[in-house]
Coordinates of N, CA and C in Angstrom, one line a residue:
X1 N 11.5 23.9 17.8 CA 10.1 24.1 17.8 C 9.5 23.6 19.1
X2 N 9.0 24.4 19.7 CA 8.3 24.1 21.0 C 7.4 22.6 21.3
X3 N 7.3 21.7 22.2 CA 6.7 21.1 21.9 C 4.9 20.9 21.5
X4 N 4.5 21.7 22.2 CA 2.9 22.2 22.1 C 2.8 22.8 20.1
X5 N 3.4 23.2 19.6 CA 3.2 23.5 18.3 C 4.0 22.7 17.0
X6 N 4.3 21.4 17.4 CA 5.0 20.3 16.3 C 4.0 19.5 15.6
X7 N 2.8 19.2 16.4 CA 2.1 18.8 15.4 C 1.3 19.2 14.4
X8 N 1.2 20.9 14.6 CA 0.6 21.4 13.6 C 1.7 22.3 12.5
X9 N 2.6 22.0 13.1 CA 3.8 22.7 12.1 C 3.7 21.4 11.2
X10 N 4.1 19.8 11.8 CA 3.9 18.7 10.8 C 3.1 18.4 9.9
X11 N 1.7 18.7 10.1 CA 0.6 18.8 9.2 C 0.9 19.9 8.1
X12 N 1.1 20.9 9.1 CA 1.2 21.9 7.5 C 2.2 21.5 6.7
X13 N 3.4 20.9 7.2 CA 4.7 20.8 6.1 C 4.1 19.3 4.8
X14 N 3.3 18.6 5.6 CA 2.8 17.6 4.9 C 1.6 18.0 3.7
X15 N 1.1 19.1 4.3 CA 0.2 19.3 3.5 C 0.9 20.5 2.6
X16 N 1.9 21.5 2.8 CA 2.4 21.8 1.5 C 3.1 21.1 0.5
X17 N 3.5 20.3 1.1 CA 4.6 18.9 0.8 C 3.6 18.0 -0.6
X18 N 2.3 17.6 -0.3 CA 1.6 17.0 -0.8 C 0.3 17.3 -0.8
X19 N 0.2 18.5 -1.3 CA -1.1 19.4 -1.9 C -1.9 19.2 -2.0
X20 N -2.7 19.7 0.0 CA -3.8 19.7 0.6 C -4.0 18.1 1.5
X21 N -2.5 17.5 1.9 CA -3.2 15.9 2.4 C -3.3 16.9 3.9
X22 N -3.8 15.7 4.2 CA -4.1 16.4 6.0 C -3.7 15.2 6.8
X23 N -2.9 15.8 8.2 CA -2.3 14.6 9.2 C -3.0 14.7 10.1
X24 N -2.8 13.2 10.9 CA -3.7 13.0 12.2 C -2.0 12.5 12.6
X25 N -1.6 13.1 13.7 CA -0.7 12.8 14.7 C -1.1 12.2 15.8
X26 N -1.7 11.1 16.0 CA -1.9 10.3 16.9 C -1.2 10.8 18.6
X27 N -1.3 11.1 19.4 CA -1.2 11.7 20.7 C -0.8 12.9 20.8
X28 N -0.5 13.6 19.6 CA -0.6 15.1 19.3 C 1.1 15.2 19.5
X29 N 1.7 14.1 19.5 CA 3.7 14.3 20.1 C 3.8 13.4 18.3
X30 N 5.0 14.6 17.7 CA 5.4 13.9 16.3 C 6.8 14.9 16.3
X31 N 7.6 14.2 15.6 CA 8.7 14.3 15.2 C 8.6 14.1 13.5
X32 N 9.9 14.4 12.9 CA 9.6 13.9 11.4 C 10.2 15.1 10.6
X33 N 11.2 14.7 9.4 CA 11.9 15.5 8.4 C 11.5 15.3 7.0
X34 N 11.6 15.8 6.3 CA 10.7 15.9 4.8 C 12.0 16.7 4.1
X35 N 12.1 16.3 3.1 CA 13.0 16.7 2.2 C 12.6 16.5 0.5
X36 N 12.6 17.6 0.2 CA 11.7 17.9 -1.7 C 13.2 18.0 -2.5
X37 N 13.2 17.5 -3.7 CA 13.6 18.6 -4.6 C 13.2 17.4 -6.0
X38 N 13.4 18.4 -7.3 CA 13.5 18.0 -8.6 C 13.9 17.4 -9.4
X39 N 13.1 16.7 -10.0 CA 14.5 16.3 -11.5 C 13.5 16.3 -12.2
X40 N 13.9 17.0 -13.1 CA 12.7 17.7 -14.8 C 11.5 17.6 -14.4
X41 N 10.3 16.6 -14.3 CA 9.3 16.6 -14.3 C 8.9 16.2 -12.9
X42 N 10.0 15.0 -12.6 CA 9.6 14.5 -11.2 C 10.1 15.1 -10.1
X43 N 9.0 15.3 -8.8 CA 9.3 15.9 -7.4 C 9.5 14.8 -6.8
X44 N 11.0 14.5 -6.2 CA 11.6 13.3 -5.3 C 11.5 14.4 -3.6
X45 N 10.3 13.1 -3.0 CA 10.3 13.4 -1.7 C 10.8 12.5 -0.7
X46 N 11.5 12.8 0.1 CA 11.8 11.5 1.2 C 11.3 12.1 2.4
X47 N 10.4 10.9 3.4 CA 9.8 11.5 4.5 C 10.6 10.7 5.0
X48 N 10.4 11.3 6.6 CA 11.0 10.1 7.6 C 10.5 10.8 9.3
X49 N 9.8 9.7 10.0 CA 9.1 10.0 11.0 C 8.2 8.9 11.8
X50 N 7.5 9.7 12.9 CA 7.1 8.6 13.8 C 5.5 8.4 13.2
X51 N 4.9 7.8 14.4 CA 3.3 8.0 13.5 C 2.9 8.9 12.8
X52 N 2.0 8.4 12.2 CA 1.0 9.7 11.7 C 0.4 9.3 10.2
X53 N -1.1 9.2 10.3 CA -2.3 9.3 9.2 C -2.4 10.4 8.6
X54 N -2.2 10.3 7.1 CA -1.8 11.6 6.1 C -3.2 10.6 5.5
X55 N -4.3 12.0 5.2 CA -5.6 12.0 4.4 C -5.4 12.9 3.3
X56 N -5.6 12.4 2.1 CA -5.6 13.3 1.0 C -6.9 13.2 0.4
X57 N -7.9 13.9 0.6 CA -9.2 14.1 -0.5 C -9.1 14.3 -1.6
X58 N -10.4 14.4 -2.2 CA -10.3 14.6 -4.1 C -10.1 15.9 -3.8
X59 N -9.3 15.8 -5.0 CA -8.5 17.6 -4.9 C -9.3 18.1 -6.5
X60 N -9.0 19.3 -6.3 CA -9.9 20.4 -7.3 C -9.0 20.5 -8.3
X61 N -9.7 20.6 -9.8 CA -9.1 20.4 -11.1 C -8.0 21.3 -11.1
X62 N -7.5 22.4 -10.3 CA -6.5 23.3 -10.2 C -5.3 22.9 -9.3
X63 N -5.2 21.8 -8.3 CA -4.6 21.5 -8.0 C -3.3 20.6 -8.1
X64 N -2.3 21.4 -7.3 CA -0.9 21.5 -7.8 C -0.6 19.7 -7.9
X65 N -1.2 18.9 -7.9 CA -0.4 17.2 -8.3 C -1.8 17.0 -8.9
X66 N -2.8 18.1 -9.9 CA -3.7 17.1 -10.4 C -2.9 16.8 -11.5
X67 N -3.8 15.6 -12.0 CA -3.1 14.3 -12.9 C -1.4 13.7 -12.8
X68 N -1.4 13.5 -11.5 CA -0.2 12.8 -10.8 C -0.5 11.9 -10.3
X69 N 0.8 11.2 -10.8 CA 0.9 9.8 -10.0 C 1.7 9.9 -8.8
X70 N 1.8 9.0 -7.9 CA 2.4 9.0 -7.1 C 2.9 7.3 -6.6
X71 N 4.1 7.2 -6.6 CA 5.1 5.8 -6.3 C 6.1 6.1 -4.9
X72 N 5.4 5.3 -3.7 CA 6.1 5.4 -2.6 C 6.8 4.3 -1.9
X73 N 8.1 4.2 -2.2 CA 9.0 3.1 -1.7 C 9.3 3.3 0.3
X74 N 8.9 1.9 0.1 CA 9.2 2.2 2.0 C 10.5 1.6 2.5
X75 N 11.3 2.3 3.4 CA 12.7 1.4 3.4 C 12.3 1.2 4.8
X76 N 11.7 1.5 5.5 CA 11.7 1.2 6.9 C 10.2 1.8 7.8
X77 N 9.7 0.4 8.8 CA 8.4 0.6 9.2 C 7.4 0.1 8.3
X78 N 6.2 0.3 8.2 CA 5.3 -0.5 7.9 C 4.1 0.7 7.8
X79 N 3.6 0.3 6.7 CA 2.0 1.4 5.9 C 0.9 0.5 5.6
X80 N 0.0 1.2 6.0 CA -1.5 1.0 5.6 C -1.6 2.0 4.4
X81 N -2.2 1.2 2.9 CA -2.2 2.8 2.4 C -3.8 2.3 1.6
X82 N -4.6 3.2 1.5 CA -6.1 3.1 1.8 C -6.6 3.7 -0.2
X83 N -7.0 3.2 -0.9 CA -7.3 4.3 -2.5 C -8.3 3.4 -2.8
X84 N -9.3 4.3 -3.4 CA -10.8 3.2 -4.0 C -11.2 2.2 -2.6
X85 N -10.9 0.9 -3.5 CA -11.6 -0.1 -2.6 C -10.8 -0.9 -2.3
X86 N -9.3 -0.1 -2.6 CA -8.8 -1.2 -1.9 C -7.6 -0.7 -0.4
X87 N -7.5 -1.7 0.4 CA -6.9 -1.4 1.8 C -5.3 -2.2 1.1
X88 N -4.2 -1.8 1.6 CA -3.6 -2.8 1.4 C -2.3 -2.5 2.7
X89 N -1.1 -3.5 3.1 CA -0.3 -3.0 3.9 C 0.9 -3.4 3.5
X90 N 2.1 -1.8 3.5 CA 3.4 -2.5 2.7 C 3.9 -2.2 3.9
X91 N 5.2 -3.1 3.4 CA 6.4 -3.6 4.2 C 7.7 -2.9 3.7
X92 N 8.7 -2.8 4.6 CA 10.2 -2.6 3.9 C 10.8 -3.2 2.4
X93 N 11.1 -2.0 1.8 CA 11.3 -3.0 0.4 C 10.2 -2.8 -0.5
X94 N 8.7 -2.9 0.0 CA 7.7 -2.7 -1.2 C 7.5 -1.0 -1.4
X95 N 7.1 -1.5 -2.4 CA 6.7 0.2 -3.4 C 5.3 0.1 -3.7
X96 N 4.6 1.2 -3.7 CA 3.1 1.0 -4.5 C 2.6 2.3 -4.9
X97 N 1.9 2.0 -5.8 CA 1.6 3.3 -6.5 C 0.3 3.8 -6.0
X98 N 0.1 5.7 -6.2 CA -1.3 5.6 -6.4 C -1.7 6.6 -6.9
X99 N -2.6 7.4 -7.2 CA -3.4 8.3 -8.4 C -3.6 9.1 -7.2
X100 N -2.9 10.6 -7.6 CA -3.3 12.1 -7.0 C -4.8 12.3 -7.2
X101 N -5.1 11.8 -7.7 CA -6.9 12.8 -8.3 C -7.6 11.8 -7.7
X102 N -7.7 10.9 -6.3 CA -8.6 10.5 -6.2 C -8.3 9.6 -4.6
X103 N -9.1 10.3 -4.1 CA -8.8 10.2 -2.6 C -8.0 9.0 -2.2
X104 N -7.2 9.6 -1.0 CA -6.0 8.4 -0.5 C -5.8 8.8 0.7
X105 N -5.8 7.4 1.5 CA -5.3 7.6 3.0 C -4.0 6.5 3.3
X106 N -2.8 7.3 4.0 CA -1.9 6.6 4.3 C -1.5 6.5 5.8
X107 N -1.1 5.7 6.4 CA -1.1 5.2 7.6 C 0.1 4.8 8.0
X108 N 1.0 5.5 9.1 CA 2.1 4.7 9.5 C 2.2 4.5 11.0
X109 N 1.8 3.6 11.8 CA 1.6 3.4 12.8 C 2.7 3.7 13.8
X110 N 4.2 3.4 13.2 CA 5.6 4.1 14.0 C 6.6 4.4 13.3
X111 N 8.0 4.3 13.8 CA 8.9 5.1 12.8 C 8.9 4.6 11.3
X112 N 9.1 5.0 10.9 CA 9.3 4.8 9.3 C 10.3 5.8 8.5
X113 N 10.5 5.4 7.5 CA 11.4 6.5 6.4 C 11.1 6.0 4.7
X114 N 10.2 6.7 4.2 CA 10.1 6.5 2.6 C 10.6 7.8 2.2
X115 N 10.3 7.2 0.4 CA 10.5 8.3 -0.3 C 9.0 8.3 -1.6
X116 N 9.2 9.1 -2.0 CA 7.6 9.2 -2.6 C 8.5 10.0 -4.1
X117 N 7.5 9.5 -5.2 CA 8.2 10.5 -6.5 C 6.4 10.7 -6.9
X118 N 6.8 12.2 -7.7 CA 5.5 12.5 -8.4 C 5.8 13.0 -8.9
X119 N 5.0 12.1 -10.2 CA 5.1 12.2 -11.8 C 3.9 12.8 -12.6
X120 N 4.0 13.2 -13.8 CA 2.7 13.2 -14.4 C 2.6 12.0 -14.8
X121 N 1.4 12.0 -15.3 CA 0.5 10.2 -15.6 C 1.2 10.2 -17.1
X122 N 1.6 10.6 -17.8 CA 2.1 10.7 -19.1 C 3.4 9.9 -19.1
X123 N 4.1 10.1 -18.0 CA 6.0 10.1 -18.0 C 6.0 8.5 -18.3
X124 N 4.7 7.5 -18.0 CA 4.8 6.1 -17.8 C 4.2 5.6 -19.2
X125 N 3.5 6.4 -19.6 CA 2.3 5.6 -20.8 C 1.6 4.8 -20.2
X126 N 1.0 4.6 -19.4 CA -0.2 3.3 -18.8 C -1.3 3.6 -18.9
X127 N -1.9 2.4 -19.6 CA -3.5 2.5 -19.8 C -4.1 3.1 -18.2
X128 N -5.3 3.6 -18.5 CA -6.1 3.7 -17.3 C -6.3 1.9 -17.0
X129 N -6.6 1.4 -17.8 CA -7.0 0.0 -17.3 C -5.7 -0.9 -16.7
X130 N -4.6 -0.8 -17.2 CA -3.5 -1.3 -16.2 C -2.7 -0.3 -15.5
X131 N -3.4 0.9 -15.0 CA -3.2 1.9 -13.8 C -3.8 1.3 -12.7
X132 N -5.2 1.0 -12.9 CA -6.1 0.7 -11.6 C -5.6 -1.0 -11.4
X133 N -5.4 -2.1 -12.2 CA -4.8 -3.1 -11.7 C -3.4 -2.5 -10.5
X134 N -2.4 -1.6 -10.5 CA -1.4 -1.4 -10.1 C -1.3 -0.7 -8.8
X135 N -2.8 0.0 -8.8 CA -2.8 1.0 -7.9 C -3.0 0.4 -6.5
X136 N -2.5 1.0 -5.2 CA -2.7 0.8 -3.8 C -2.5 -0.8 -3.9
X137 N -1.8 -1.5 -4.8 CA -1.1 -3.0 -4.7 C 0.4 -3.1 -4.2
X138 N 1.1 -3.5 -3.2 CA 2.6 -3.8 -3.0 C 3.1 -4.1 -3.8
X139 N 4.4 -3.7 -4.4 CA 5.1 -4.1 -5.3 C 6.6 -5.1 -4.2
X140 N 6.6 -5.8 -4.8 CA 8.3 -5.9 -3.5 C 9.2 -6.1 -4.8
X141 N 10.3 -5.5 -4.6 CA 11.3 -5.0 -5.3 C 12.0 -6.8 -5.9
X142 N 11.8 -7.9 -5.6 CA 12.2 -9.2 -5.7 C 10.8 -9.7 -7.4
X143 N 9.5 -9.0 -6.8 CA 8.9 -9.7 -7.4 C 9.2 -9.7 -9.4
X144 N 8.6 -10.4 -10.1 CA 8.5 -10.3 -11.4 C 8.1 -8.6 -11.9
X145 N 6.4 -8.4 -11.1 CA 6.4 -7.5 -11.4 C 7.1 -5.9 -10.6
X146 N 8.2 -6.4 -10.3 CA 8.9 -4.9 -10.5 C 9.3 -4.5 -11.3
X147 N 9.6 -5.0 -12.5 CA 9.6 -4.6 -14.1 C 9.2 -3.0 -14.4
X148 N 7.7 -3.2 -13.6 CA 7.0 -1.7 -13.8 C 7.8 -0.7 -13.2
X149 N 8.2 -0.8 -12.4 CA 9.0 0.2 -12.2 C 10.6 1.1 -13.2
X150 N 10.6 0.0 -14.3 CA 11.7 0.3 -14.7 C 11.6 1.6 -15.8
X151 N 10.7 1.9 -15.6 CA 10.9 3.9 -16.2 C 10.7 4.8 -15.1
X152 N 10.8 4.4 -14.3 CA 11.2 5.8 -12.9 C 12.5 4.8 -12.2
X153 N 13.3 5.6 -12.0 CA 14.7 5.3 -11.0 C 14.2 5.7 -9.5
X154 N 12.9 5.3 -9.3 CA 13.0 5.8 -7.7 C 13.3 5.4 -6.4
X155 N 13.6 4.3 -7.0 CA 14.9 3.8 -5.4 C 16.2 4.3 -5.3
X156 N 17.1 4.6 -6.8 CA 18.2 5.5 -6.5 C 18.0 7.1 -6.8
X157 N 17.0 8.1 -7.5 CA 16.5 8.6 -6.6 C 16.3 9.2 -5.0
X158 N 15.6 8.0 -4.8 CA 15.3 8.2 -3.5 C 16.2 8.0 -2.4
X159 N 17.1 6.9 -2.6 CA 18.4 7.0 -1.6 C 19.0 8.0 -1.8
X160 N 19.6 7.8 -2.6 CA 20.8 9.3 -3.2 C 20.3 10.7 -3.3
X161 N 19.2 10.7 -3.8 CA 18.7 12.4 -4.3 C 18.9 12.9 -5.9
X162 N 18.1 13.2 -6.2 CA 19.0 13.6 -7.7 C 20.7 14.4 -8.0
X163 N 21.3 14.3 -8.7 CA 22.2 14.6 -8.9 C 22.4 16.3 -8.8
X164 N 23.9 16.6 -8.4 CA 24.0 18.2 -8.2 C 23.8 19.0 -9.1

């Protein structure tokens, strides 16, 4: 890919990738691999790449992740990830959740490599009232509450890939 046309190839792959976010590639130079696939309900994504600010707005009642969740484990680099009112910053190791239907900004200042799973809101059972405790909060994989995690496998998942 030439270099003058990578950062808008990046944007688009992010924004088909995660329906309608939009990238800011900070000095217009980005590198970065994305890899999708399935397992029954859930879409396992793993990103991996240098900067870049992924904006997702409120998306339209027809949109392909409405009423999805989204759980993004980071193995490497460091995120600002932006939902409601709250700011928060993870680290290697943490995971945090957040709600497709309702604007999100995520932030990776340099290299990094996650994986992201999207679920319907159903697959967990969670009140709306202990969704929004959960949401745009670090989880670190040591703490008590990684418990919550224990109905999605998305750390092996996300290292491995779903099975053949």
């Amino acid at each position: 890919m030439p270099e003058h046309r990578r950062a808008a190839y990046w944007s688009d792959a992010l924004a088909r990738t995660f329906a309608g976010a939009e990238a800011s590639v900070p000095g217009g130079r980005c590198r970065g691999r994305i890899r999708t696939s399935r397992l029954g309900p859930v879409q396992v994504v793993t990103v991996e790449g240098g900067p870049v600010w992924i904006r997702r707005p409120a998306q339209p009642v027809e949109s392909l992740h409405d009423g999805c969740l989204m759980v993004m484990s980071l193995f490497e680099g460091s995120a600002v990830v932006s939902q409601g009112h709250r700011e928060t910053h993870v680290q290697p190791g943490e995971t945090v959740f957040y709600d497709a239907t309702h604007p999100l900004r995520i932030g990776f200042t340099g290299t990094f490599r996650a994986a992201c799973l999207i679920f319907p809101r159903g697959l967990i059972g969670w009140t709306e009232t202990h969704l929004k405790r959960v949401l745009a909060t670090p989880i670190s994989r040591c703490a008590p509450s990684a418990s919550l995690l224990s109905p999605l496998p998305a750390r092996e998942l996300a290292r491995r890939g779903p099975p053949p």
